XYZ file of N, CA, C and O in Angstrom:
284
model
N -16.007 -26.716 -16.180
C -15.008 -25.727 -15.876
C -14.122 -26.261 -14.744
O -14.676 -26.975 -13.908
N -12.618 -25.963 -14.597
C -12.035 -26.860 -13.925
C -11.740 -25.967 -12.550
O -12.075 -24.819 -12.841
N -11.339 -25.996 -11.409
C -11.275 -24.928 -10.488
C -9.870 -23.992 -10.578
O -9.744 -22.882 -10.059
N -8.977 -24.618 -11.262
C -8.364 -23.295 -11.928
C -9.004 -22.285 -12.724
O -8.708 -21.103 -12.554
N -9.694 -22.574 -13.416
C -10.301 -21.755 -14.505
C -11.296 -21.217 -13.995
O -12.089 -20.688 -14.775
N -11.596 -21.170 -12.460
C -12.472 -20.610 -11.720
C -12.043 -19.796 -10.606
O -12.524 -18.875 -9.946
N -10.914 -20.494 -10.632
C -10.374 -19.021 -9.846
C -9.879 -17.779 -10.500
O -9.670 -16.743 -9.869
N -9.640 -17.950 -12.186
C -8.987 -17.188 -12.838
C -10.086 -16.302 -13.465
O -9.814 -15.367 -14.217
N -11.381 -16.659 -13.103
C -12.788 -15.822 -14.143
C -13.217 -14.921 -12.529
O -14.285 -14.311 -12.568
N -12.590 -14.869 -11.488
C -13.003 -14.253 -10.497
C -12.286 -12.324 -10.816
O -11.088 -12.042 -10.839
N -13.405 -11.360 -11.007
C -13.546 -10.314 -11.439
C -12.200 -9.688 -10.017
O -11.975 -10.078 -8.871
N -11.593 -8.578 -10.896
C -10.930 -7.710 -9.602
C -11.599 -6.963 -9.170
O -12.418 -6.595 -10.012
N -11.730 -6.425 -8.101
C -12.291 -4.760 -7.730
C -11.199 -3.819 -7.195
O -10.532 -3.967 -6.171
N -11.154 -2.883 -8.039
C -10.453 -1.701 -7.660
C -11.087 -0.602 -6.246
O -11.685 0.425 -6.567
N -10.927 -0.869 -5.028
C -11.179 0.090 -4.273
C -11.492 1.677 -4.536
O -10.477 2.252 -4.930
N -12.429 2.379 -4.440
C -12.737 3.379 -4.497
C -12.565 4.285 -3.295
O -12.503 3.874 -2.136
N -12.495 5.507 -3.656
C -12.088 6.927 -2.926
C -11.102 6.234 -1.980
O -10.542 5.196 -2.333
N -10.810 6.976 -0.390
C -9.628 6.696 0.593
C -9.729 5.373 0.868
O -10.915 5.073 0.733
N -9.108 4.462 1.176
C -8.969 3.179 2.345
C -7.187 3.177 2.479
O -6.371 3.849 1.848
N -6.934 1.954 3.756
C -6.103 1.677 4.187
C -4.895 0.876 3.038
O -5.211 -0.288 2.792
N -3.774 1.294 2.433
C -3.494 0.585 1.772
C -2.313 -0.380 2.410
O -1.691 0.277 3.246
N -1.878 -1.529 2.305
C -0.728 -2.186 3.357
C 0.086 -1.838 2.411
O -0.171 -1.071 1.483
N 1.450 -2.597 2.700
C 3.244 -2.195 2.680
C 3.236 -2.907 1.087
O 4.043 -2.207 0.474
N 2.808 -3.764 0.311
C 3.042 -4.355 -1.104
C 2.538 -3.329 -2.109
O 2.990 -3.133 -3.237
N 1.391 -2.625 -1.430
C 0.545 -1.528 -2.388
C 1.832 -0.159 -2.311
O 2.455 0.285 -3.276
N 1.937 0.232 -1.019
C 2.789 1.154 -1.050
C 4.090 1.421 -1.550
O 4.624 2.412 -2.047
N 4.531 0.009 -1.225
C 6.188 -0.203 -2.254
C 6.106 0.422 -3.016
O 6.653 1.505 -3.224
N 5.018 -0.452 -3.888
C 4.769 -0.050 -5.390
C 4.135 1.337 -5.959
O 4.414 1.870 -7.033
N 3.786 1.508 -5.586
C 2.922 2.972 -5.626
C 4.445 4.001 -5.299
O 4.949 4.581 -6.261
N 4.861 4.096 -4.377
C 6.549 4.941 -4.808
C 7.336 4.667 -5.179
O 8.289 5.395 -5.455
N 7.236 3.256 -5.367
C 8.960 2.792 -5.901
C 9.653 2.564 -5.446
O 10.745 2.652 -6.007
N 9.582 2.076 -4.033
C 10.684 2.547 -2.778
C 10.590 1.003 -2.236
O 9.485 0.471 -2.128
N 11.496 0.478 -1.982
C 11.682 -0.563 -0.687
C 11.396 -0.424 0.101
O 11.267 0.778 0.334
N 10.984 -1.444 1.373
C 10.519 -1.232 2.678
C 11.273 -0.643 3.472
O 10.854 0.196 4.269
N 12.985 -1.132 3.336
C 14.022 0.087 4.213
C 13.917 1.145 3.771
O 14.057 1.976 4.668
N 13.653 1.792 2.375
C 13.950 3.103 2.303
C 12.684 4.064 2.874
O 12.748 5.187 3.375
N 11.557 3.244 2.624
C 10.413 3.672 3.200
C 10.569 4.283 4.354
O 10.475 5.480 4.625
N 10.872 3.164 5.165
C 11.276 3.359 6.831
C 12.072 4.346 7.179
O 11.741 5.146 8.055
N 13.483 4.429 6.393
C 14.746 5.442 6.246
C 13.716 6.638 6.565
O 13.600 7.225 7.640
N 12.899 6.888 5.215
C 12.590 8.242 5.075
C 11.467 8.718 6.358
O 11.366 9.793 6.949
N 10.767 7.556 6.483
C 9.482 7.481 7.883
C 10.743 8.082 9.481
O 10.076 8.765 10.258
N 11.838 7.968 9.835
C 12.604 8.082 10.363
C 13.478 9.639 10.040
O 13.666 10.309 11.055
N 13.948 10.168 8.871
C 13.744 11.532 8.958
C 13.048 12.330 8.483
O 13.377 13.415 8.002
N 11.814 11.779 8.590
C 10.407 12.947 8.075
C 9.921 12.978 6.704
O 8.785 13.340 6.398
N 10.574 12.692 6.106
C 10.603 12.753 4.804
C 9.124 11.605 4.164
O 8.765 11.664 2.987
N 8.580 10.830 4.998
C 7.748 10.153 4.611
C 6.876 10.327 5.410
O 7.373 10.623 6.497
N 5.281 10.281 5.446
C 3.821 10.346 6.133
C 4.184 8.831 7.245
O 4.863 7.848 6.948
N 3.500 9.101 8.469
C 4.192 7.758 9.713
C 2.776 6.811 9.262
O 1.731 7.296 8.829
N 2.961 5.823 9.414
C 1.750 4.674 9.035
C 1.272 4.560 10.343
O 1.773 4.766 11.448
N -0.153 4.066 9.827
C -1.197 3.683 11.068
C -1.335 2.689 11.463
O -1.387 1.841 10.572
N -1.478 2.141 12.912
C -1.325 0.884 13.319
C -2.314 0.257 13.033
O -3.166 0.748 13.773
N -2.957 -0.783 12.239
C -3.903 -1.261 11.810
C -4.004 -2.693 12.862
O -5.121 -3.209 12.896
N -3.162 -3.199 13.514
C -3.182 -4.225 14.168
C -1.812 -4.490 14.693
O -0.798 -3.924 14.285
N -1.876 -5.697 15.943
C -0.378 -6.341 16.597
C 0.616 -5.838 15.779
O 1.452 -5.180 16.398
N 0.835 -5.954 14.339
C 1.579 -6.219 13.739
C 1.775 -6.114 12.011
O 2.483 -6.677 11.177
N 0.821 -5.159 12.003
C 0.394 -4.334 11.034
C 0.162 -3.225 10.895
O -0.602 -2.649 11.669
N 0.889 -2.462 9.632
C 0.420 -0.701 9.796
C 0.212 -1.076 8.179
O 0.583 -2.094 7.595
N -0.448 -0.009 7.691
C -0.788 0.725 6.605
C -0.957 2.209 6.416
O -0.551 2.890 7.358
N -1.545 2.935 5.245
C -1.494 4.445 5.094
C -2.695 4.813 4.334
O -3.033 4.504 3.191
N -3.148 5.394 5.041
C -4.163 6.357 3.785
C -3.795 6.221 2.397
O -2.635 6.537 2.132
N -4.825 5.658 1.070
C -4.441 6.400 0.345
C -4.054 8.169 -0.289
O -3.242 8.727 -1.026
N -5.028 8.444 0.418
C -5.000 10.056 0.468
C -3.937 10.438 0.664
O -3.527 11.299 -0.115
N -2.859 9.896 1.976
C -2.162 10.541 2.603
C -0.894 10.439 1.025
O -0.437 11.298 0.272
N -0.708 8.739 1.141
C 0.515 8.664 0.259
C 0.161 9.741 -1.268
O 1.118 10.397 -1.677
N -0.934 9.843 -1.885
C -1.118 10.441 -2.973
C -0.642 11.895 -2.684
O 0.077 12.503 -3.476
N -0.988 12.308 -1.757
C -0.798 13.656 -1.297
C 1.089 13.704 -1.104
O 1.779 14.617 -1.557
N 1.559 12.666 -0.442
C 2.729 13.071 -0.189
C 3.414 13.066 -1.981
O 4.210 13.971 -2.231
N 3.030 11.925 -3.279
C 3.633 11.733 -3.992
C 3.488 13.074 -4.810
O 4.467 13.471 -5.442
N 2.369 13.754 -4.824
C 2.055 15.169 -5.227
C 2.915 15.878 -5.284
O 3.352 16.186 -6.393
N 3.470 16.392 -4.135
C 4.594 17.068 -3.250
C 6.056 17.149 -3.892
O 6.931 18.005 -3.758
N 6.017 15.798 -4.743
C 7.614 15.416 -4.725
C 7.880 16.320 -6.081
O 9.012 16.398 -6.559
């Protein structure tokens, strides 16, 4: 087996119940760009992200599901 073909037989796991999701999951999950994200994080209109580090935030899944509920 060659080590491409070993990185490609490596199983996904789908996270279960709440965790932290970062900014590529969230894009996608509303549909939204990172400015518009922000736009809306700026007049309320979006849940504020949690500082996960220096230079990193993310969001509940809960929270974003809950806000997409809403819409």
């Amino acid at each position: 087996m060659t080590e491409q073909e070993k990185k490609t037989d490596i199983p996904t796991v789908e996270p279960r119940g709440d965790y932290i999701m970062r900014f590529p999951e969230v894009e996608a999950k509303v549909n939204r760009p990172r400015s518009s994200i922000y736009l809306m994080i700026s007049q309320g209109l979006f849940p504020k992200p949690l500082k996960i580090g220096a230079r990193a935030v993310g969001w509940r899944k809960s929270t974003v599901d809950a806000w997409l509920a809403s819409l």
